[in-house]
GROMACS .gro file of C-alpha atoms in nm:
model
  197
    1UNK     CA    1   1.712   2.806  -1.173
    2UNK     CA    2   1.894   2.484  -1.249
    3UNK     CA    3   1.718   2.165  -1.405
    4UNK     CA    4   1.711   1.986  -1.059
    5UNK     CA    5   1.577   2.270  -0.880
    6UNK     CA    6   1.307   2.288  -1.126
    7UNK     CA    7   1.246   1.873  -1.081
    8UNK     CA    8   1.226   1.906  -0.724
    9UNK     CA    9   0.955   2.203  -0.700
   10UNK     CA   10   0.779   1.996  -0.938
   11UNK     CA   11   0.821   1.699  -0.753
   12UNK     CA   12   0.691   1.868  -0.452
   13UNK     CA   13   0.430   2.019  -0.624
   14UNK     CA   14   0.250   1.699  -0.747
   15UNK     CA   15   0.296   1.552  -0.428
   16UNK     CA   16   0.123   1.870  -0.281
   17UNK     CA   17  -0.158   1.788  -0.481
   18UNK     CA   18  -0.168   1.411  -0.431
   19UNK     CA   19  -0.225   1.435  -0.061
   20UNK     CA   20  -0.482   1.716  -0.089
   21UNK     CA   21  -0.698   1.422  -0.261
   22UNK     CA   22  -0.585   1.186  -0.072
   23UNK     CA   23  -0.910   1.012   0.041
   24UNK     CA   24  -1.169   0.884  -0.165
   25UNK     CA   25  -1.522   1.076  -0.256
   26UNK     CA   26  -1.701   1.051   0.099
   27UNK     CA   27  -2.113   0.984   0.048
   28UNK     CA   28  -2.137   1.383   0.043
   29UNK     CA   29  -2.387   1.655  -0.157
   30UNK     CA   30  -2.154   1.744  -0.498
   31UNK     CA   31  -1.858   1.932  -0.368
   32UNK     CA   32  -1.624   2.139  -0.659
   33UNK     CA   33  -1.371   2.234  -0.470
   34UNK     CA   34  -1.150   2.124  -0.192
   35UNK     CA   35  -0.965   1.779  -0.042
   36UNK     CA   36  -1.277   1.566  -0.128
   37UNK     CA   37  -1.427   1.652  -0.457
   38UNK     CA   38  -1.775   1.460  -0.589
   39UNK     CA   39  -2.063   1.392  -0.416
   40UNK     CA   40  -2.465   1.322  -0.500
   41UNK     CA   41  -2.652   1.575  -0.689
   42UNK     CA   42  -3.026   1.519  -0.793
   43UNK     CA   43  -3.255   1.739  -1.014
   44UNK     CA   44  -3.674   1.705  -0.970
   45UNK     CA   45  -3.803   1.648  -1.321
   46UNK     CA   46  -4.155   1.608  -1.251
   47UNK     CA   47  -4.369   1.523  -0.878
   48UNK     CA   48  -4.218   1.160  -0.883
   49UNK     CA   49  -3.936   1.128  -1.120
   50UNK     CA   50  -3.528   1.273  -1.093
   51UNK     CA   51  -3.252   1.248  -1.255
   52UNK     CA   52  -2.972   1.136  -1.005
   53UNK     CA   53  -2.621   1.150  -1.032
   54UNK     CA   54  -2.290   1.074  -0.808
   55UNK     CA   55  -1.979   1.207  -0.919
   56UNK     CA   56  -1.617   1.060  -0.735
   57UNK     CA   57  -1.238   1.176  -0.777
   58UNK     CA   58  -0.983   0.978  -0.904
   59UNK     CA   59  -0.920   0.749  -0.579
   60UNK     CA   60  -1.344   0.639  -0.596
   61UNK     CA   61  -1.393   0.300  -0.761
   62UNK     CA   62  -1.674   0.247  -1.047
   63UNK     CA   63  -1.836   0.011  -0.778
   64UNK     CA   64  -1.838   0.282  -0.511
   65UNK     CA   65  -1.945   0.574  -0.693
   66UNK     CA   66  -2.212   0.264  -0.869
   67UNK     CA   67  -2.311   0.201  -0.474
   68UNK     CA   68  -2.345   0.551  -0.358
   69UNK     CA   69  -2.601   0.624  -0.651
   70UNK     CA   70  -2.852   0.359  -0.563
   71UNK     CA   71  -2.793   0.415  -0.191
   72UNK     CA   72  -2.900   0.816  -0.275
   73UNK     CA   73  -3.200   0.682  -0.540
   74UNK     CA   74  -3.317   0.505  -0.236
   75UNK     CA   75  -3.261   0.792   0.069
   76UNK     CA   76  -3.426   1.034  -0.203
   77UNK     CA   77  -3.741   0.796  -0.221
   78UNK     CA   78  -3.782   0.789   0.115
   79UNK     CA   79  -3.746   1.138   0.209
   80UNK     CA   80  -3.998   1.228  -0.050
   81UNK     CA   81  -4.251   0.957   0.116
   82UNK     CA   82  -4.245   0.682  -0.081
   83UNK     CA   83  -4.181   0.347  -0.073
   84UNK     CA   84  -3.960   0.192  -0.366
   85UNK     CA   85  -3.847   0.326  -0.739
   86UNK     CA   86  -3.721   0.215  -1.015
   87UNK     CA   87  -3.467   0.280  -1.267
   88UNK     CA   88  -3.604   0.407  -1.607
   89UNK     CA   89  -3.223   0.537  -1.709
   90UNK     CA   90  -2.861   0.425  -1.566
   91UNK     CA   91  -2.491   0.508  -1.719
   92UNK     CA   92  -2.166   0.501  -1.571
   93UNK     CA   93  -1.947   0.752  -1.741
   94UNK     CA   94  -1.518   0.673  -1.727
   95UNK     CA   95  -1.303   0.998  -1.804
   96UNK     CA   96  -0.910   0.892  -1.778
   97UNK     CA   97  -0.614   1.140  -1.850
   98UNK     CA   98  -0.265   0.962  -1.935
   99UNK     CA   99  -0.008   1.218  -1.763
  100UNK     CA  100   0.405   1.177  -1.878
  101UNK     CA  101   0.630   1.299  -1.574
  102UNK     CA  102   0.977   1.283  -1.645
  103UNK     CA  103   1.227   1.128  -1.420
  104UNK     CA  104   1.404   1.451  -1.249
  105UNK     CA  105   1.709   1.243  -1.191
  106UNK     CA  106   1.753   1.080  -1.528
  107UNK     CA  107   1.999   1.297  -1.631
  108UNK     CA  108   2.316   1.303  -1.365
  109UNK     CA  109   2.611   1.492  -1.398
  110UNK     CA  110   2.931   1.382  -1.276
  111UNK     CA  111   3.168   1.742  -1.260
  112UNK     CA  112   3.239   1.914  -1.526
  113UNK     CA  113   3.335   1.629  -1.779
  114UNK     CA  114   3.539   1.502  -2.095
  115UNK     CA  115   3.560   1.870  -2.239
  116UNK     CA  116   3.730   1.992  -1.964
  117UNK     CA  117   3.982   1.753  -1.882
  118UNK     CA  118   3.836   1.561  -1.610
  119UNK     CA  119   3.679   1.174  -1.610
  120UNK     CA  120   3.358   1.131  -1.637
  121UNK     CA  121   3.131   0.782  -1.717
  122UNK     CA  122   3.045   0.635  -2.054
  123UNK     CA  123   2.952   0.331  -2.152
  124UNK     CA  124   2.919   0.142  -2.519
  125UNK     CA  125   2.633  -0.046  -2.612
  126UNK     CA  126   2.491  -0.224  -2.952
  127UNK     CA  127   2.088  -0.055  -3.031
  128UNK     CA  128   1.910  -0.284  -3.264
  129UNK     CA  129   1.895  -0.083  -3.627
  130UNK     CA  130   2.142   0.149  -3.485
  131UNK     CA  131   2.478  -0.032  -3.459
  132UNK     CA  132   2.732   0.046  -3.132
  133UNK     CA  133   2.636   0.385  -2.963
  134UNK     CA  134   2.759   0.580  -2.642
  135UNK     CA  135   2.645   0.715  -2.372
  136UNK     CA  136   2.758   0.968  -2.109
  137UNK     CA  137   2.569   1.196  -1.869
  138UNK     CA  138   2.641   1.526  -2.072
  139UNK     CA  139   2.521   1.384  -2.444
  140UNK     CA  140   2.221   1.152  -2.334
  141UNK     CA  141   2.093   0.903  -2.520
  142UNK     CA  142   1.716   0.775  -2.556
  143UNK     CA  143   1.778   0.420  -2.401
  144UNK     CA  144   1.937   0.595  -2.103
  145UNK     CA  145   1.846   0.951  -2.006
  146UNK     CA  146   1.480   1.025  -2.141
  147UNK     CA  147   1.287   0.804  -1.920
  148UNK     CA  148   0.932   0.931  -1.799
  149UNK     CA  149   0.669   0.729  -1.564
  150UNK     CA  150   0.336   0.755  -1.782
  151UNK     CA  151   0.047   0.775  -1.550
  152UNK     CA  152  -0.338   0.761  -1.572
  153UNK     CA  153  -0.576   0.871  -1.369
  154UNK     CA  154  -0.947   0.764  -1.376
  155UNK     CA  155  -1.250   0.917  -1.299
  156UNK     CA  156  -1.653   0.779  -1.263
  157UNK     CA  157  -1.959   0.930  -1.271
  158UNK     CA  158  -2.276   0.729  -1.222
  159UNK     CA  159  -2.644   0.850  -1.364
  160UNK     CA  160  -2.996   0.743  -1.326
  161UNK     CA  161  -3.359   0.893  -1.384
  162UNK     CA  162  -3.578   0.729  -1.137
  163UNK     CA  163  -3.960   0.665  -1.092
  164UNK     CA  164  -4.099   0.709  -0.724
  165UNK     CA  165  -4.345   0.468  -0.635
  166UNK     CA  166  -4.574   0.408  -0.323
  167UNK     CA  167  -4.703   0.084  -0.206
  168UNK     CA  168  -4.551  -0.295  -0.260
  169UNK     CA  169  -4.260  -0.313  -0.485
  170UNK     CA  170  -4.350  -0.568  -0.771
  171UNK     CA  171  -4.223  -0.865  -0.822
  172UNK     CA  172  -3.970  -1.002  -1.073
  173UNK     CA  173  -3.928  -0.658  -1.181
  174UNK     CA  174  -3.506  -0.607  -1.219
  175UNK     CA  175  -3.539  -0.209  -1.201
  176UNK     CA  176  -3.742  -0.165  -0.934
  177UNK     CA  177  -3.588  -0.174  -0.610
  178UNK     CA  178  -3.704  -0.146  -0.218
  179UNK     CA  179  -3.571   0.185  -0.093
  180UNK     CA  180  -3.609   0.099   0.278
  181UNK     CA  181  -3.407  -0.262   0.209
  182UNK     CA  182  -3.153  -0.117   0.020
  183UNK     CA  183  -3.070   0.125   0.238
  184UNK     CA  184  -3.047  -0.157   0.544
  185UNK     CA  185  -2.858  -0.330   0.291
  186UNK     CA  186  -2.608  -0.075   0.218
  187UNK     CA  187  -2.543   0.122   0.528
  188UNK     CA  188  -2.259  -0.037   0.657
  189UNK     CA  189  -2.062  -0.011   0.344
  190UNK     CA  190  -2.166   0.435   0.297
  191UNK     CA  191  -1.852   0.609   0.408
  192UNK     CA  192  -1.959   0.958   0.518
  193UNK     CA  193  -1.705   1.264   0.544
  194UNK     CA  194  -1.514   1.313   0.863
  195UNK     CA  195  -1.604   1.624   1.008
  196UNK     CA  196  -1.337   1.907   1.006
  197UNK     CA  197  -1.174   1.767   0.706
   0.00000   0.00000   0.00000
């Protein structure tokens, strides 16, 4: 299989896999597998505490993955009956992998070339430290033919352990939040999945 065959199943491949994720991690229960990975996840750690997480691909923002955890602290309150929590434990966790994808067409052949007796393109240039150098499409040459698109690709993963409380939230307290308002507050902005997809 020649080089450019090779470049364009590749090519094809990643784009394969870029529109499977195409969409960003709906407000969903943690998902593994599929065209929407992430979601929520929560684990009871005693009658009114959990440890709460919300997990998105690589198209989710820190600030949306950051939104969709309080907006599940605060569903999770008040499904359980109670009235506000607060936050005894939050971290955002970044993972980022830098990927190098060569350029399939970086390297172009004109026919059959110089050792065969028929023209082909070169060109004469001066590298710094290196003094006058050629290049041609057969030979290659760093400054010409070995370019690559470096690309990296972010993921974030928000955390909290949460209190449940009943009764009036106190004041002046930063980590204690109404569940009720902050779900009001929020709901317009909670994108859910589309059904079927």
């Amino acid at each position: 299989m020649s080089m450019k065959k090779v470049a364009i199943a590749a090519s094809l491949a990643l784009a394969a896999t870029l529109a499977a994720c195409a969409t960003p991690t709906p407000y969903q229960p943690r998902v593994t597998s599929g065209s929407t990975t992430g979601g929520f996840s929560e684990q009871r750690l005693e009658s009114d505490r959990y440890r709460i997480s919300f997990a998105g691909n690589s198209l989710t923002s820190r600030e949306t993955v950051e939104r969709y955890l309080l907006y599940r602290s605060a569903e999770l309150t008040v499904q359980q009956g109670y009235d506000w929590f607060e936050t005894a434990d939050h971290r955002t966790d970044r993972t980022a992998r830098s990927y190098i994808e060569p350029d399939p067409f970086a390297r172009p052949g004109f026919g059959y070339g110089y050792p065969y007796g028929y023209w082909r393109p070169s060109w004469r240039y001066f590298g710094g430290g290196y003094g006058w150098r050629t290049w041609d499409p057969f030979w290659g040459d760093p400054f010409f033919a070995d370019r690559a698109q470096i690309r990296t690709v972010e993921r974030f993963e928000a955390g909290a352990e949460i209190l449940l409380h009943k009764g009036k939230k106190p004041e002046g307290d930063p980590r204690a939040y109404d569940a009720r308002e902050i779900m009001s507050n929020l709901a317009s902005s909670i994108q859910r999945p589309v059904p079927g997809k």
